[in-house]
């Protein structure tokens, strides 16, 4: 029941990058062990709780847990749920997270929690930085195609990505 160390790191989204998530977890565990002078192979009495993006997806969470060291107990939760519990110290509260992604969470007195959005950058996260960026890029591409009029926004975005040459050179290839 005593917390000996904690650490923050990343990136860690087992549903999109299982290998990278396991590497991130190993680095965090090493940091915790260094903090308390513990042998990192001594895990049979360790309860590890981790809040990581994508762990609400069963298949990704199961593969992640199977690839991690065999801690005595492992509790994986979404990063948003971990933030919700932290924000209210485990008591009923509501939380909106807006950044690269967007999530709304609420914890009720009976322990029920609900989440809204946090579906990821491809189809969800309405109002997030990623969502706004996609809308701007689509506007820029529509202006290039003559579907909408060119304006300051489309010109600024095109300049930021290296112009048409940047697009042709594969600027969007590594976004996913």
Short mmCIF file of C-alpha atoms in Angstrom, two decimals:
data_model
loop_
_atom_site.label_atom_id
_atom_site.label_comp_id
_atom_site.label_asym_id
_atom_site.label_seq_id
_atom_site.Cartn_x
_atom_site.Cartn_y
_atom_site.Cartn_z
CA UNK A 1 0.00 0.00 0.00
CA UNK A 2 2.98 2.37 -0.02
CA UNK A 3 3.98 4.23 -3.16
CA UNK A 4 7.76 4.13 -3.37
CA UNK A 5 8.26 5.93 -6.68
CA UNK A 6 6.42 7.35 -9.62
CA UNK A 7 7.55 8.44 -13.04
CA UNK A 8 6.22 10.16 -16.12
CA UNK A 9 7.28 9.22 -19.63
CA UNK A 10 6.06 8.26 -23.04
CA UNK A 11 4.93 7.87 -25.69
CA UNK A 12 2.78 4.90 -24.76
CA UNK A 13 -0.23 3.86 -26.85
CA UNK A 14 -0.33 0.06 -27.01
CA UNK A 15 -3.11 0.02 -29.62
CA UNK A 16 -1.01 1.94 -32.16
CA UNK A 17 2.59 1.11 -31.16
CA UNK A 18 2.87 -1.96 -28.96
CA UNK A 19 6.67 -2.26 -29.17
CA UNK A 20 7.23 1.41 -28.39
CA UNK A 21 4.82 1.20 -25.46
CA UNK A 22 6.69 -1.72 -23.93
CA UNK A 23 9.97 0.20 -24.36
CA UNK A 24 8.43 3.26 -22.67
CA UNK A 25 7.18 1.17 -19.77
CA UNK A 26 10.60 -0.45 -19.32
CA UNK A 27 12.23 3.01 -19.22
CA UNK A 28 9.71 4.18 -16.60
CA UNK A 29 10.29 1.07 -14.48
CA UNK A 30 14.05 1.60 -14.66
CA UNK A 31 13.60 5.22 -13.54
CA UNK A 32 11.45 4.15 -10.59
CA UNK A 33 14.01 1.51 -9.60
CA UNK A 34 16.83 4.04 -9.76
CA UNK A 35 14.81 6.42 -7.57
CA UNK A 36 14.48 3.89 -4.75
CA UNK A 37 17.65 1.82 -5.31
CA UNK A 38 15.77 -1.30 -6.33
CA UNK A 39 16.87 -4.11 -8.66
CA UNK A 40 14.65 -3.78 -11.73
CA UNK A 41 14.29 -7.58 -11.96
CA UNK A 42 12.68 -7.68 -8.51
CA UNK A 43 9.04 -7.43 -9.59
CA UNK A 44 7.18 -10.24 -7.84
CA UNK A 45 5.88 -7.90 -5.10
CA UNK A 46 5.16 -4.88 -7.33
CA UNK A 47 1.72 -3.54 -8.18
CA UNK A 48 2.12 -1.43 -11.29
CA UNK A 49 -0.61 1.03 -12.32
CA UNK A 50 -0.23 2.80 -15.66
CA UNK A 51 -2.43 5.33 -17.43
CA UNK A 52 -1.73 5.09 -21.17
CA UNK A 53 -3.57 6.14 -24.28
CA UNK A 54 -5.39 3.36 -26.10
CA UNK A 55 -5.57 0.96 -23.16
CA UNK A 56 -9.37 1.09 -23.22
CA UNK A 57 -9.15 -1.00 -26.41
CA UNK A 58 -9.23 -4.61 -25.19
CA UNK A 59 -7.02 -6.15 -27.89
CA UNK A 60 -4.26 -3.56 -27.46
CA UNK A 61 -4.40 -3.75 -23.67
CA UNK A 62 -4.21 -7.58 -23.68
CA UNK A 63 -1.19 -7.61 -26.03
CA UNK A 64 0.46 -4.90 -23.94
CA UNK A 65 -0.04 -6.77 -20.66
CA UNK A 66 1.26 -9.98 -22.24
CA UNK A 67 4.42 -8.20 -23.44
CA UNK A 68 5.15 -6.52 -20.09
CA UNK A 69 7.18 -8.06 -17.26
CA UNK A 70 5.13 -10.26 -14.89
CA UNK A 71 4.50 -7.82 -12.05
CA UNK A 72 2.54 -9.15 -9.05
CA UNK A 73 -0.42 -7.10 -10.26
CA UNK A 74 -0.79 -4.83 -13.26
CA UNK A 75 -3.53 -2.23 -13.62
CA UNK A 76 -3.69 -0.56 -17.03
CA UNK A 77 -6.16 2.27 -17.57
CA UNK A 78 -6.60 4.99 -20.16
CA UNK A 79 -4.62 8.15 -19.67
CA UNK A 80 -7.88 10.07 -19.46
CA UNK A 81 -9.26 7.85 -16.68
CA UNK A 82 -5.99 8.17 -14.76
CA UNK A 83 -6.23 11.96 -15.12
CA UNK A 84 -9.85 11.87 -13.91
CA UNK A 85 -8.93 9.91 -10.78
CA UNK A 86 -5.99 12.25 -10.15
CA UNK A 87 -8.03 15.41 -10.71
CA UNK A 88 -10.60 14.47 -8.09
CA UNK A 89 -8.33 12.43 -5.80
CA UNK A 90 -10.62 9.48 -6.49
CA UNK A 91 -13.76 11.43 -5.58
CA UNK A 92 -16.65 12.30 -7.94
CA UNK A 93 -15.69 14.99 -10.42
CA UNK A 94 -15.69 15.87 -14.10
CA UNK A 95 -12.72 16.57 -16.34
CA UNK A 96 -12.21 17.85 -19.86
CA UNK A 97 -8.83 17.33 -21.46
CA UNK A 98 -8.11 19.41 -24.57
CA UNK A 99 -4.77 19.27 -26.31
CA UNK A 100 -3.56 17.14 -29.20
CA UNK A 101 -6.63 15.02 -28.41
CA UNK A 102 -9.86 15.67 -26.53
CA UNK A 103 -11.63 13.66 -23.85
CA UNK A 104 -14.41 14.34 -21.41
CA UNK A 105 -14.68 12.17 -18.28
CA UNK A 106 -16.99 12.06 -15.32
CA UNK A 107 -16.83 9.99 -12.14
CA UNK A 108 -20.03 9.50 -10.16
CA UNK A 109 -20.35 8.80 -6.43
CA UNK A 110 -21.38 5.19 -7.14
CA UNK A 111 -18.07 4.57 -8.94
CA UNK A 112 -19.52 4.69 -12.46
CA UNK A 113 -17.38 6.63 -14.89
CA UNK A 114 -18.24 7.81 -18.37
CA UNK A 115 -16.02 9.03 -21.18
CA UNK A 116 -16.90 11.12 -24.20
CA UNK A 117 -14.77 11.27 -27.32
CA UNK A 118 -11.05 10.37 -27.04
CA UNK A 119 -11.61 8.23 -30.13
CA UNK A 120 -8.29 9.22 -31.63
CA UNK A 121 -7.11 11.62 -34.28
CA UNK A 122 -8.51 9.78 -37.32
CA UNK A 123 -12.20 9.93 -36.47
CA UNK A 124 -12.66 11.69 -33.14
CA UNK A 125 -11.08 14.16 -30.74
CA UNK A 126 -13.43 16.91 -31.93
CA UNK A 127 -12.02 20.32 -31.02
CA UNK A 128 -8.49 19.06 -30.39
CA UNK A 129 -5.30 20.44 -31.84
CA UNK A 130 -5.16 17.48 -34.22
CA UNK A 131 -8.76 18.01 -35.34
CA UNK A 132 -8.16 21.73 -35.92
CA UNK A 133 -4.97 20.96 -37.85
CA UNK A 134 -6.76 18.45 -40.08
CA UNK A 135 -9.49 20.96 -40.85
CA UNK A 136 -6.87 23.57 -41.74
CA UNK A 137 -4.95 21.13 -43.96
CA UNK A 138 -8.15 20.08 -45.74
CA UNK A 139 -8.96 23.74 -46.33
CA UNK A 140 -5.47 24.29 -47.74
CA UNK A 141 -5.78 21.32 -50.09
CA UNK A 142 -9.24 22.44 -51.20
CA UNK A 143 -7.77 25.87 -52.02
CA UNK A 144 -4.99 24.22 -54.02
CA UNK A 145 -7.63 22.30 -55.98
CA UNK A 146 -9.69 25.47 -56.58
CA UNK A 147 -12.68 24.17 -54.62
CA UNK A 148 -12.49 27.11 -52.21
CA UNK A 149 -10.81 30.47 -52.60
CA UNK A 150 -7.20 30.81 -51.51
CA UNK A 151 -6.91 32.90 -48.35
CA UNK A 152 -4.41 33.80 -45.63
CA UNK A 153 -5.02 30.51 -43.80
CA UNK A 154 -4.45 28.31 -46.85
CA UNK A 155 -1.34 30.29 -47.82
CA UNK A 156 0.11 30.08 -44.28
CA UNK A 157 -0.48 26.34 -44.07
CA UNK A 158 0.99 25.74 -47.50
CA UNK A 159 4.08 27.76 -46.57
CA UNK A 160 4.46 25.85 -43.28
CA UNK A 161 4.51 22.48 -45.07
CA UNK A 162 7.00 23.54 -47.71
CA UNK A 163 4.59 24.42 -50.47
CA UNK A 164 3.40 22.07 -53.18
CA UNK A 165 6.96 20.75 -53.33
CA UNK A 166 6.69 19.67 -49.70
CA UNK A 167 3.46 17.83 -50.42
CA UNK A 168 4.99 16.11 -53.45
CA UNK A 169 8.05 15.16 -51.39
CA UNK A 170 5.80 13.16 -49.07
CA UNK A 171 5.13 15.61 -46.25
CA UNK A 172 1.99 13.71 -45.13
CA UNK A 173 3.54 10.24 -45.39
CA UNK A 174 4.79 10.11 -41.79
CA UNK A 175 1.81 11.76 -40.05
CA UNK A 176 0.05 8.54 -38.98
#
